[in-house]
């Protein structure tokens, strides 16, 4: 799988700006375009894995409602095509979050437990009436997300979900240094920062102001 | 090949192993740190010199290896061959691993310094500590090597 020698990732990793310890920042540490440029330093096999991760993360952030059958199909397709254990871990974690969230929402709407997908489907069905599906020990973010859901605070729900995923990627990233996994976890965390900066209205306003100032100063330079 | 020739072969290998293994370690170590330095150049506006300078830290193991080889260099005999091989191999392995891992420490220092230039001195400390162990291995190879029969070639 990893055809590159162990020294190949040093340059790419050192060329990426420091990713902050929290995702609640005003802007991404590196633009999508610049990040894509840097990723061309990887060899073809690694670029394919990176593309799989990016495609999944893109799929995962789509807001459109999907049926259980859609999610099940996508999950099976990914598990059939992806060999890298960390990428599989990333997908399994996000699918678990998706299933638990689907369960919390469905119960609020008086629907049946979700049919897709992952390790917790049967567990959720069994503990359907328990407030946290008896999963709070393994998934400590569930109580706070459930409370935010009940208070109708969608931004807070999204913040809690991103924080849960962020913490997991950060813990994993601490185990790797100058390896391909470091790059994958950088991408996964970059995606969260990007997602947050697009959600957060205050950060959005600041980014707009910064862009406006840059554009105006650029114009002023040209006029002079 | 008879036993005597085999022993002489090991003896000659022992003479050159410190240089060879030290150089392999330096190659890997400098390549790791050097790649990190080059990558960091893409992300910083100043301080290029010290980033590239840190990447050269794992070079010293080759120098230690050369000095040990010069100390071991003699007309290899059956009596001196086992000692030369044992010491040459062990000090070579110590130099090899210290250079490779020092390269990783230097790369980490470069990666940290590009974001926080004020911690440059502290960030290089782990690489310096690794260097210390290479120095221990080098010095004691010289001391213990003094007891190998034959003495250095004139």
mmCIF file of C-alpha atoms in Angstrom:
data_model
loop_
_atom_site.group_PDB
_atom_site.id
_atom_site.type_symbol
_atom_site.label_atom_id
_atom_site.label_comp_id
_atom_site.label_asym_id
_atom_site.label_seq_id
_atom_site.Cartn_x
_atom_site.Cartn_y
_atom_site.Cartn_z
ATOM 1 C CA UNK A 1 0.000 0.000 0.000
ATOM 2 C CA UNK A 2 2.675 2.483 1.034
ATOM 3 C CA UNK A 3 5.162 2.385 -1.734
ATOM 4 C CA UNK A 4 6.927 5.583 -0.695
ATOM 5 C CA UNK A 5 10.016 5.285 1.441
ATOM 6 C CA UNK A 6 9.764 6.542 4.996
ATOM 7 C CA UNK A 7 11.575 9.788 4.199
ATOM 8 C CA UNK A 8 9.084 10.865 1.533
ATOM 9 C CA UNK A 9 6.587 12.489 3.879
ATOM 10 C CA UNK A 10 9.017 14.766 5.698
ATOM 11 C CA UNK A 11 8.942 17.452 3.037
ATOM 12 C CA UNK A 12 5.179 17.488 2.586
ATOM 13 C CA UNK A 13 4.426 17.494 6.315
ATOM 14 C CA UNK A 14 6.933 20.282 7.003
ATOM 15 C CA UNK A 15 5.421 22.314 4.160
ATOM 16 C CA UNK A 16 1.943 22.266 5.734
ATOM 17 C CA UNK A 17 1.109 25.078 8.148
ATOM 18 C CA UNK A 18 0.525 24.175 11.773
ATOM 19 C CA UNK A 19 -3.022 23.012 12.340
ATOM 20 C CA UNK A 20 -4.444 24.655 15.484
ATOM 21 C CA UNK A 21 -5.407 22.648 18.578
ATOM 22 C CA UNK A 22 -9.012 23.788 18.159
ATOM 23 C CA UNK A 23 -11.170 23.943 15.044
ATOM 24 C CA UNK A 24 -12.956 27.083 16.251
ATOM 25 C CA UNK A 25 -10.750 29.513 14.372
ATOM 26 C CA UNK A 26 -11.497 32.251 11.856
ATOM 27 C CA UNK A 27 -9.918 30.700 8.814
ATOM 28 C CA UNK A 28 -8.337 27.519 7.528
ATOM 29 C CA UNK A 29 -4.533 27.335 7.985
ATOM 30 C CA UNK A 30 -4.053 26.761 4.244
ATOM 31 C CA UNK A 31 -6.382 27.347 1.313
ATOM 32 C CA UNK A 32 -7.918 24.382 -0.504
ATOM 33 C CA UNK A 33 -6.042 25.292 -3.674
ATOM 34 C CA UNK A 34 -2.660 25.546 -1.932
ATOM 35 C CA UNK A 35 -3.332 22.305 -0.052
ATOM 36 C CA UNK A 36 -4.108 20.511 -3.318
ATOM 37 C CA UNK A 37 -0.830 21.840 -4.745
ATOM 38 C CA UNK A 38 1.152 20.505 -1.789
ATOM 39 C CA UNK A 39 -0.508 17.110 -2.032
ATOM 40 C CA UNK A 40 0.971 16.669 -5.497
ATOM 41 C CA UNK A 41 4.244 15.905 -3.651
ATOM 42 C CA UNK A 42 2.767 12.494 -2.845
ATOM 43 C CA UNK A 43 3.273 9.554 -5.151
ATOM 44 C CA UNK A 44 0.424 8.119 -7.209
ATOM 45 C CA UNK A 45 -0.647 5.404 -4.750
ATOM 46 C CA UNK A 46 -0.787 7.825 -1.852
ATOM 47 C CA UNK A 47 -2.649 10.379 -3.957
ATOM 48 C CA UNK A 48 -5.295 7.748 -4.677
ATOM 49 C CA UNK A 49 -5.793 7.108 -0.953
ATOM 50 C CA UNK A 50 -5.945 10.844 -0.287
ATOM 51 C CA UNK A 51 -8.549 11.188 -3.024
ATOM 52 C CA UNK A 52 -10.644 8.448 -1.408
ATOM 53 C CA UNK A 53 -10.512 10.285 1.920
ATOM 54 C CA UNK A 54 -11.407 13.595 0.320
ATOM 55 C CA UNK A 55 -14.282 12.068 -1.622
ATOM 56 C CA UNK A 56 -15.659 10.486 1.527
ATOM 57 C CA UNK A 57 -15.306 13.699 3.558
ATOM 58 C CA UNK A 58 -17.029 15.600 0.745
ATOM 59 C CA UNK A 59 -19.840 13.036 0.690
ATOM 60 C CA UNK A 60 -20.044 13.197 4.486
ATOM 61 C CA UNK A 61 -20.480 16.974 4.615
ATOM 62 C CA UNK A 62 -23.333 17.074 2.123
ATOM 63 C CA UNK A 63 -26.450 18.277 3.924
ATOM 64 C CA UNK A 64 -28.943 16.489 1.698
ATOM 65 C CA UNK A 65 -31.093 13.894 3.453
ATOM 66 C CA UNK A 66 -30.158 10.377 2.463
ATOM 67 C CA UNK A 67 -32.160 7.226 2.926
ATOM 68 C CA UNK A 68 -30.791 4.371 5.022
ATOM 69 C CA UNK A 69 -30.396 2.375 1.811
ATOM 70 C CA UNK A 70 -28.241 5.151 0.270
ATOM 71 C CA UNK A 71 -25.972 5.261 3.321
ATOM 72 C CA UNK A 72 -25.767 1.460 3.472
ATOM 73 C CA UNK A 73 -24.811 1.302 -0.221
ATOM 74 C CA UNK A 74 -22.133 3.965 0.157
ATOM 75 C CA UNK A 75 -20.747 2.304 3.297
ATOM 76 C CA UNK A 76 -20.463 -1.069 1.576
ATOM 77 C CA UNK A 77 -18.878 0.486 -1.501
ATOM 78 C CA UNK A 78 -16.266 2.250 0.632
ATOM 79 C CA UNK A 79 -15.482 -0.817 2.713
ATOM 80 C CA UNK A 80 -15.067 -2.879 -0.474
ATOM 81 C CA UNK A 81 -12.697 -0.426 -2.136
ATOM 82 C CA UNK A 82 -10.619 0.998 0.723
ATOM 83 C CA UNK A 83 -7.752 -0.981 2.255
ATOM 84 C CA UNK A 84 -5.939 1.636 4.337
ATOM 85 C CA UNK A 85 -6.795 0.935 7.987
ATOM 86 C CA UNK A 86 -6.776 4.574 9.074
ATOM 87 C CA UNK A 87 -9.091 5.595 6.229
ATOM 88 C CA UNK A 88 -11.439 2.768 7.196
ATOM 89 C CA UNK A 89 -11.288 3.996 10.796
ATOM 90 C CA UNK A 90 -12.148 7.534 9.681
ATOM 91 C CA UNK A 91 -15.122 6.247 7.683
ATOM 92 C CA UNK A 92 -16.366 3.930 10.436
ATOM 93 C CA UNK A 93 -16.199 6.736 13.003
ATOM 94 C CA UNK A 94 -18.104 9.180 10.802
ATOM 95 C CA UNK A 95 -20.698 6.528 9.938
ATOM 96 C CA UNK A 96 -21.180 5.750 13.650
ATOM 97 C CA UNK A 97 -21.723 9.448 14.374
ATOM 98 C CA UNK A 98 -24.174 9.607 11.477
ATOM 99 C CA UNK A 99 -26.103 6.547 12.761
ATOM 100 C CA UNK A 100 -26.289 7.838 16.336
ATOM 101 C CA UNK A 101 -27.456 11.262 15.137
ATOM 102 C CA UNK A 102 -30.012 9.601 12.899
ATOM 103 C CA UNK A 103 -31.244 7.640 15.937
ATOM 104 C CA UNK A 104 -31.546 10.758 18.109
ATOM 105 C CA UNK A 105 -33.454 12.651 15.420
ATOM 106 C CA UNK A 106 -35.742 9.727 14.532
ATOM 107 C CA UNK A 107 -36.686 9.176 18.152
ATOM 108 C CA UNK A 108 -37.589 12.853 18.515
ATOM 109 C CA UNK A 109 -39.832 12.553 15.459
ATOM 110 C CA UNK A 110 -41.410 9.333 16.766
ATOM 111 C CA UNK A 111 -39.948 7.150 14.005
ATOM 112 C CA UNK A 112 -38.353 3.691 14.117
ATOM 113 C CA UNK A 113 -34.632 3.160 14.859
ATOM 114 C CA UNK A 114 -32.260 3.665 11.893
ATOM 115 C CA UNK A 115 -31.516 0.630 9.721
ATOM 116 C CA UNK A 116 -28.075 1.833 8.550
ATOM 117 C CA UNK A 117 -25.191 1.550 9.249
ATOM 118 C CA UNK A 118 -22.222 0.266 11.300
ATOM 119 C CA UNK A 119 -21.547 -1.324 14.665
ATOM 120 C CA UNK A 120 -24.215 0.457 16.720
ATOM 121 C CA UNK A 121 -27.379 -0.299 14.722
ATOM 122 C CA UNK A 122 -28.388 -3.346 16.764
ATOM 123 C CA UNK A 123 -27.302 -1.669 20.014
ATOM 124 C CA UNK A 124 -29.432 1.407 19.321
ATOM 125 C CA UNK A 125 -32.414 -0.779 18.451
ATOM 126 C CA UNK A 126 -31.959 -2.673 21.741
ATOM 127 C CA UNK A 127 -31.626 0.499 23.879
ATOM 128 C CA UNK A 128 -34.011 2.665 21.882
ATOM 129 C CA UNK A 129 -35.773 4.114 24.946
ATOM 130 C CA UNK A 130 -32.566 4.934 26.831
ATOM 131 C CA UNK A 131 -31.807 8.696 26.482
ATOM 132 C CA UNK A 132 -28.253 8.075 25.199
ATOM 133 C CA UNK A 133 -28.834 4.547 23.823
ATOM 134 C CA UNK A 134 -26.478 3.420 26.632
ATOM 135 C CA UNK A 135 -23.584 4.648 24.529
ATOM 136 C CA UNK A 136 -22.513 7.683 26.557
ATOM 137 C CA UNK A 137 -19.465 5.889 27.938
ATOM 138 C CA UNK A 138 -18.122 5.024 24.496
ATOM 139 C CA UNK A 139 -19.394 8.181 22.811
ATOM 140 C CA UNK A 140 -19.257 10.894 25.498
ATOM 141 C CA UNK A 141 -20.539 13.586 23.131
ATOM 142 C CA UNK A 142 -24.060 12.092 22.941
ATOM 143 C CA UNK A 143 -25.608 13.730 26.089
ATOM 144 C CA UNK A 144 -24.575 17.280 25.144
ATOM 145 C CA UNK A 145 -25.663 16.823 21.517
ATOM 146 C CA UNK A 146 -28.995 15.378 22.633
ATOM 147 C CA UNK A 147 -29.565 18.363 24.949
ATOM 148 C CA UNK A 148 -28.733 20.812 22.152
ATOM 149 C CA UNK A 149 -31.092 18.952 19.829
ATOM 150 C CA UNK A 150 -33.852 19.212 22.404
ATOM 151 C CA UNK A 151 -33.210 22.962 22.754
ATOM 152 C CA UNK A 152 -33.378 23.401 18.948
ATOM 153 C CA UNK A 153 -29.812 24.742 18.696
ATOM 154 C CA UNK A 154 -28.570 23.460 15.315
ATOM 155 C CA UNK A 155 -25.283 25.400 15.383
ATOM 156 C CA UNK A 156 -24.490 24.045 18.850
ATOM 157 C CA UNK A 157 -25.316 20.502 17.662
ATOM 158 C CA UNK A 158 -22.928 20.916 14.746
ATOM 159 C CA UNK A 159 -20.248 22.364 17.042
ATOM 160 C CA UNK A 160 -20.530 19.392 19.441
ATOM 161 C CA UNK A 161 -20.396 16.892 16.590
ATOM 162 C CA UNK A 162 -17.378 18.533 15.009
ATOM 163 C CA UNK A 163 -15.683 18.703 18.405
ATOM 164 C CA UNK A 164 -16.245 14.963 18.980
ATOM 165 C CA UNK A 165 -14.715 14.110 15.613
ATOM 166 C CA UNK A 166 -11.955 16.696 16.010
ATOM 167 C CA UNK A 167 -10.933 15.265 19.395
ATOM 168 C CA UNK A 168 -10.750 11.792 17.919
ATOM 169 C CA UNK A 169 -8.557 12.881 14.995
ATOM 170 C CA UNK A 170 -6.319 14.936 17.298
ATOM 171 C CA UNK A 171 -5.832 11.987 19.674
ATOM 172 C CA UNK A 172 -4.979 9.758 16.718
ATOM 173 C CA UNK A 173 -2.657 12.371 15.190
ATOM 174 C CA UNK A 174 -0.618 12.463 18.408
ATOM 175 C CA UNK A 175 0.396 8.851 17.681
ATOM 176 C CA UNK A 176 1.925 9.605 14.276
ATOM 177 C CA UNK A 177 4.807 11.787 13.201
ATOM 178 C CA UNK A 178 6.065 12.319 9.663
ATOM 179 C CA UNK A 179 4.032 9.428 8.279
ATOM 180 C CA UNK A 180 1.272 9.056 5.709
ATOM 181 C CA UNK A 181 -1.233 8.816 8.563
ATOM 182 C CA UNK A 182 -0.129 12.282 9.705
ATOM 183 C CA UNK A 183 -1.156 13.623 6.304
ATOM 184 C CA UNK A 184 -4.519 11.827 6.314
ATOM 185 C CA UNK A 185 -5.321 13.140 9.788
ATOM 186 C CA UNK A 186 -4.205 16.629 8.755
ATOM 187 C CA UNK A 187 -6.684 16.483 5.876
ATOM 188 C CA UNK A 188 -9.464 15.187 8.122
ATOM 189 C CA UNK A 189 -8.880 18.028 10.601
ATOM 190 C CA UNK A 190 -8.486 20.605 7.849
ATOM 191 C CA UNK A 191 -11.912 19.526 6.583
ATOM 192 C CA UNK A 192 -13.414 20.164 10.045
ATOM 193 C CA UNK A 193 -11.855 23.640 10.269
ATOM 194 C CA UNK A 194 -13.131 24.416 6.775
ATOM 195 C CA UNK A 195 -16.589 23.171 7.675
ATOM 196 C CA UNK A 196 -16.654 25.203 10.870
ATOM 197 C CA UNK A 197 -15.434 28.427 9.304
ATOM 198 C CA UNK A 198 -18.254 28.137 6.780
ATOM 199 C CA UNK A 199 -20.801 27.525 9.539
ATOM 200 C CA UNK A 200 -19.707 30.149 12.031
ATOM 201 C CA UNK A 201 -21.395 33.467 11.112
ATOM 202 C CA UNK A 202 -18.899 35.602 13.077
ATOM 203 C CA UNK A 203 -15.901 33.932 11.450
ATOM 204 C CA UNK A 204 -17.662 34.261 8.096
ATOM 205 C CA UNK A 205 -18.141 37.993 8.628
ATOM 206 C CA UNK A 206 -14.455 38.403 9.614
ATOM 207 C CA UNK A 207 -13.334 36.451 6.569
ATOM 208 C CA UNK A 208 -15.544 38.582 4.351
ATOM 209 C CA UNK A 209 -14.100 41.763 5.916
ATOM 210 C CA UNK A 210 -10.541 40.486 5.427
ATOM 211 C CA UNK A 211 -11.207 39.620 1.788
ATOM 212 C CA UNK A 212 -12.857 43.006 1.245
ATOM 213 C CA UNK A 213 -9.900 44.846 2.777
ATOM 214 C CA UNK A 214 -7.434 42.821 0.717
ATOM 215 C CA UNK A 215 -9.396 43.547 -2.464
ATOM 216 C CA UNK A 216 -9.670 47.254 -1.667
ATOM 217 C CA UNK A 217 -5.966 47.573 -0.837
ATOM 218 C CA UNK A 218 -5.149 45.706 -4.045
ATOM 219 C CA UNK A 219 -7.265 48.222 -5.962
ATOM 220 C CA UNK A 220 -5.575 51.112 -4.165
ATOM 221 C CA UNK A 221 -2.159 49.734 -5.171
ATOM 222 C CA UNK A 222 -3.239 49.399 -8.784
ATOM 223 C CA UNK A 223 -4.677 52.955 -8.821
ATOM 224 C CA UNK A 224 -1.415 54.340 -7.451
ATOM 225 C CA UNK B 1 37.217 -20.255 2.575
ATOM 226 C CA UNK B 2 39.127 -21.449 5.629
ATOM 227 C CA UNK B 3 38.648 -20.168 9.172
ATOM 228 C CA UNK B 4 41.661 -17.876 9.044
ATOM 229 C CA UNK B 5 40.516 -16.132 5.870
ATOM 230 C CA UNK B 6 37.018 -15.766 7.294
ATOM 231 C CA UNK B 7 38.385 -14.167 10.460
ATOM 232 C CA UNK B 8 40.510 -11.777 8.396
ATOM 233 C CA UNK B 9 37.438 -10.874 6.345
ATOM 234 C CA UNK B 10 35.525 -10.034 9.519
ATOM 235 C CA UNK B 11 38.498 -8.061 10.820
ATOM 236 C CA UNK B 12 38.697 -5.899 7.702
ATOM 237 C CA UNK B 13 34.933 -5.418 7.803
ATOM 238 C CA UNK B 14 35.264 -4.313 11.423
ATOM 239 C CA UNK B 15 37.793 -1.664 10.439
ATOM 240 C CA UNK B 16 35.463 -0.110 7.864
ATOM 241 C CA UNK B 17 32.055 -0.727 9.501
ATOM 242 C CA UNK B 18 32.118 2.434 11.711
ATOM 243 C CA UNK B 19 32.570 4.649 8.637
ATOM 244 C CA UNK B 20 30.096 2.718 6.475
ATOM 245 C CA UNK B 21 27.321 2.474 9.063
ATOM 246 C CA UNK B 22 27.910 6.038 10.280
ATOM 247 C CA UNK B 23 27.662 7.270 6.693
ATOM 248 C CA UNK B 24 24.453 5.307 6.026
ATOM 249 C CA UNK B 25 22.952 6.795 9.168
ATOM 250 C CA UNK B 26 24.019 10.301 8.167
ATOM 251 C CA UNK B 27 22.584 9.842 4.686
ATOM 252 C CA UNK B 28 19.176 8.826 6.045
ATOM 253 C CA UNK B 29 19.220 11.378 8.864
ATOM 254 C CA UNK B 30 20.264 14.295 6.673
ATOM 255 C CA UNK B 31 17.750 13.242 4.001
ATOM 256 C CA UNK B 32 14.890 13.244 6.522
ATOM 257 C CA UNK B 33 15.851 16.558 8.106
ATOM 258 C CA UNK B 34 16.771 18.050 4.730
ATOM 259 C CA UNK B 35 13.402 17.193 3.236
ATOM 260 C CA UNK B 36 11.696 18.728 6.253
ATOM 261 C CA UNK B 37 13.824 21.879 5.836
ATOM 262 C CA UNK B 38 12.958 22.155 2.154
ATOM 263 C CA UNK B 39 9.274 21.607 2.922
ATOM 264 C CA UNK B 40 9.398 24.265 5.640
ATOM 265 C CA UNK B 41 10.877 26.751 3.160
ATOM 266 C CA UNK B 42 7.498 26.661 1.404
ATOM 267 C CA UNK B 43 5.767 27.803 4.564
ATOM 268 C CA UNK B 44 8.078 30.477 6.015
ATOM 269 C CA UNK B 45 9.206 33.891 4.883
ATOM 270 C CA UNK B 46 12.429 34.169 6.916
ATOM 271 C CA UNK B 47 15.002 32.093 8.808
ATOM 272 C CA UNK B 48 15.851 29.798 5.889
ATOM 273 C CA UNK B 49 19.500 29.471 6.904
ATOM 274 C CA UNK B 50 19.000 27.971 10.311
ATOM 275 C CA UNK B 51 16.382 25.520 9.013
ATOM 276 C CA UNK B 52 18.841 24.145 6.483
ATOM 277 C CA UNK B 53 21.638 24.318 9.082
ATOM 278 C CA UNK B 54 19.737 22.090 11.522
ATOM 279 C CA UNK B 55 19.247 19.521 8.767
ATOM 280 C CA UNK B 56 23.027 18.977 8.648
ATOM 281 C CA UNK B 57 23.213 17.843 12.306
ATOM 282 C CA UNK B 58 23.303 14.091 11.528
ATOM 283 C CA UNK B 59 26.554 14.546 9.545
ATOM 284 C CA UNK B 60 28.740 14.210 12.624
ATOM 285 C CA UNK B 61 28.229 10.445 12.914
ATOM 286 C CA UNK B 62 30.159 9.955 9.681
ATOM 287 C CA UNK B 63 33.062 11.945 11.141
ATOM 288 C CA UNK B 64 33.042 9.822 14.318
ATOM 289 C CA UNK B 65 32.994 6.709 12.125
ATOM 290 C CA UNK B 66 35.994 7.926 10.110
ATOM 291 C CA UNK B 67 37.970 8.619 13.288
ATOM 292 C CA UNK B 68 37.206 5.142 14.678
ATOM 293 C CA UNK B 69 38.175 3.567 11.349
ATOM 294 C CA UNK B 70 41.482 5.456 11.442
ATOM 295 C CA UNK B 71 42.046 4.179 15.008
ATOM 296 C CA UNK B 72 41.225 0.583 13.965
ATOM 297 C CA UNK B 73 43.205 0.716 10.724
ATOM 298 C CA UNK B 74 46.092 -1.779 10.897
ATOM 299 C CA UNK B 75 47.301 -4.934 9.238
ATOM 300 C CA UNK B 76 44.507 -7.263 10.312
ATOM 301 C CA UNK B 77 45.665 -10.501 11.973
ATOM 302 C CA UNK B 78 43.778 -13.519 13.324
ATOM 303 C CA UNK B 79 44.349 -12.243 16.908
ATOM 304 C CA UNK B 80 42.950 -8.764 16.248
ATOM 305 C CA UNK B 81 40.099 -9.685 13.860
ATOM 306 C CA UNK B 82 37.430 -10.701 16.445
ATOM 307 C CA UNK B 83 37.971 -7.513 18.473
ATOM 308 C CA UNK B 84 37.941 -5.296 15.400
ATOM 309 C CA UNK B 85 34.761 -6.870 14.083
ATOM 310 C CA UNK B 86 32.873 -6.808 17.397
ATOM 311 C CA UNK B 87 33.765 -3.222 18.240
ATOM 312 C CA UNK B 88 33.414 -1.982 14.657
ATOM 313 C CA UNK B 89 29.971 -3.516 14.272
ATOM 314 C CA UNK B 90 28.651 -2.303 17.623
ATOM 315 C CA UNK B 91 29.921 1.263 17.351
ATOM 316 C CA UNK B 92 28.732 1.335 13.727
ATOM 317 C CA UNK B 93 25.226 0.308 14.743
ATOM 318 C CA UNK B 94 25.203 2.948 17.482
ATOM 319 C CA UNK B 95 26.273 5.631 14.993
ATOM 320 C CA UNK B 96 23.765 4.400 12.389
ATOM 321 C CA UNK B 97 20.745 4.519 14.677
ATOM 322 C CA UNK B 98 21.754 7.793 16.322
ATOM 323 C CA UNK B 99 22.129 9.511 12.930
ATOM 324 C CA UNK B 100 18.800 8.233 11.633
ATOM 325 C CA UNK B 101 16.892 9.202 14.751
ATOM 326 C CA UNK B 102 18.732 12.497 15.053
ATOM 327 C CA UNK B 103 17.416 13.234 11.565
ATOM 328 C CA UNK B 104 13.877 12.697 12.827
ATOM 329 C CA UNK B 105 14.568 14.952 15.845
ATOM 330 C CA UNK B 106 15.994 17.631 13.544
ATOM 331 C CA UNK B 107 12.953 17.349 11.257
ATOM 332 C CA UNK B 108 10.668 17.787 14.280
ATOM 333 C CA UNK B 109 12.698 20.829 15.366
ATOM 334 C CA UNK B 110 12.372 22.326 11.891
ATOM 335 C CA UNK B 111 8.630 21.649 11.821
ATOM 336 C CA UNK B 112 8.171 23.352 15.189
ATOM 337 C CA UNK B 113 10.523 26.262 14.566
ATOM 338 C CA UNK B 114 8.739 27.331 11.383
ATOM 339 C CA UNK B 115 5.591 27.967 13.444
ATOM 340 C CA UNK B 116 7.272 29.189 16.665
ATOM 341 C CA UNK B 117 10.714 30.612 15.833
ATOM 342 C CA UNK B 118 11.231 31.648 19.470
ATOM 343 C CA UNK B 119 11.602 27.990 20.567
ATOM 344 C CA UNK B 120 14.403 27.245 18.112
ATOM 345 C CA UNK B 121 17.020 26.573 20.815
ATOM 346 C CA UNK B 122 14.780 24.307 22.865
ATOM 347 C CA UNK B 123 13.515 22.434 19.834
ATOM 348 C CA UNK B 124 17.057 21.440 18.868
ATOM 349 C CA UNK B 125 17.752 20.047 22.383
ATOM 350 C CA UNK B 126 16.463 16.502 21.643
ATOM 351 C CA UNK B 127 18.753 16.286 18.591
ATOM 352 C CA UNK B 128 21.660 17.456 20.775
ATOM 353 C CA UNK B 129 20.875 14.792 23.384
ATOM 354 C CA UNK B 130 20.897 12.089 20.696
ATOM 355 C CA UNK B 131 24.248 13.461 19.550
ATOM 356 C CA UNK B 132 25.522 12.988 23.108
ATOM 357 C CA UNK B 133 24.891 9.240 22.943
ATOM 358 C CA UNK B 134 26.728 9.013 19.638
ATOM 359 C CA UNK B 135 29.677 10.760 21.306
ATOM 360 C CA UNK B 136 29.633 8.244 24.185
ATOM 361 C CA UNK B 137 29.671 5.335 21.722
ATOM 362 C CA UNK B 138 32.505 6.984 19.788
ATOM 363 C CA UNK B 139 34.707 7.742 22.812
ATOM 364 C CA UNK B 140 34.328 4.314 24.371
ATOM 365 C CA UNK B 141 35.025 2.603 21.035
ATOM 366 C CA UNK B 142 38.321 4.545 20.959
ATOM 367 C CA UNK B 143 39.134 3.600 24.576
ATOM 368 C CA UNK B 144 38.208 -0.086 24.273
ATOM 369 C CA UNK B 145 39.766 -0.288 20.784
ATOM 370 C CA UNK B 146 43.108 0.651 22.320
ATOM 371 C CA UNK B 147 43.255 -2.862 23.786
ATOM 372 C CA UNK B 148 42.942 -4.690 20.461
ATOM 373 C CA UNK B 149 46.225 -6.398 19.502
ATOM 374 C CA UNK B 150 48.210 -4.979 16.583
ATOM 375 C CA UNK B 151 47.955 -1.245 17.225
ATOM 376 C CA UNK B 152 47.130 1.350 14.536
ATOM 377 C CA UNK B 153 48.928 1.066 11.177
ATOM 378 C CA UNK B 154 51.842 3.416 10.913
#
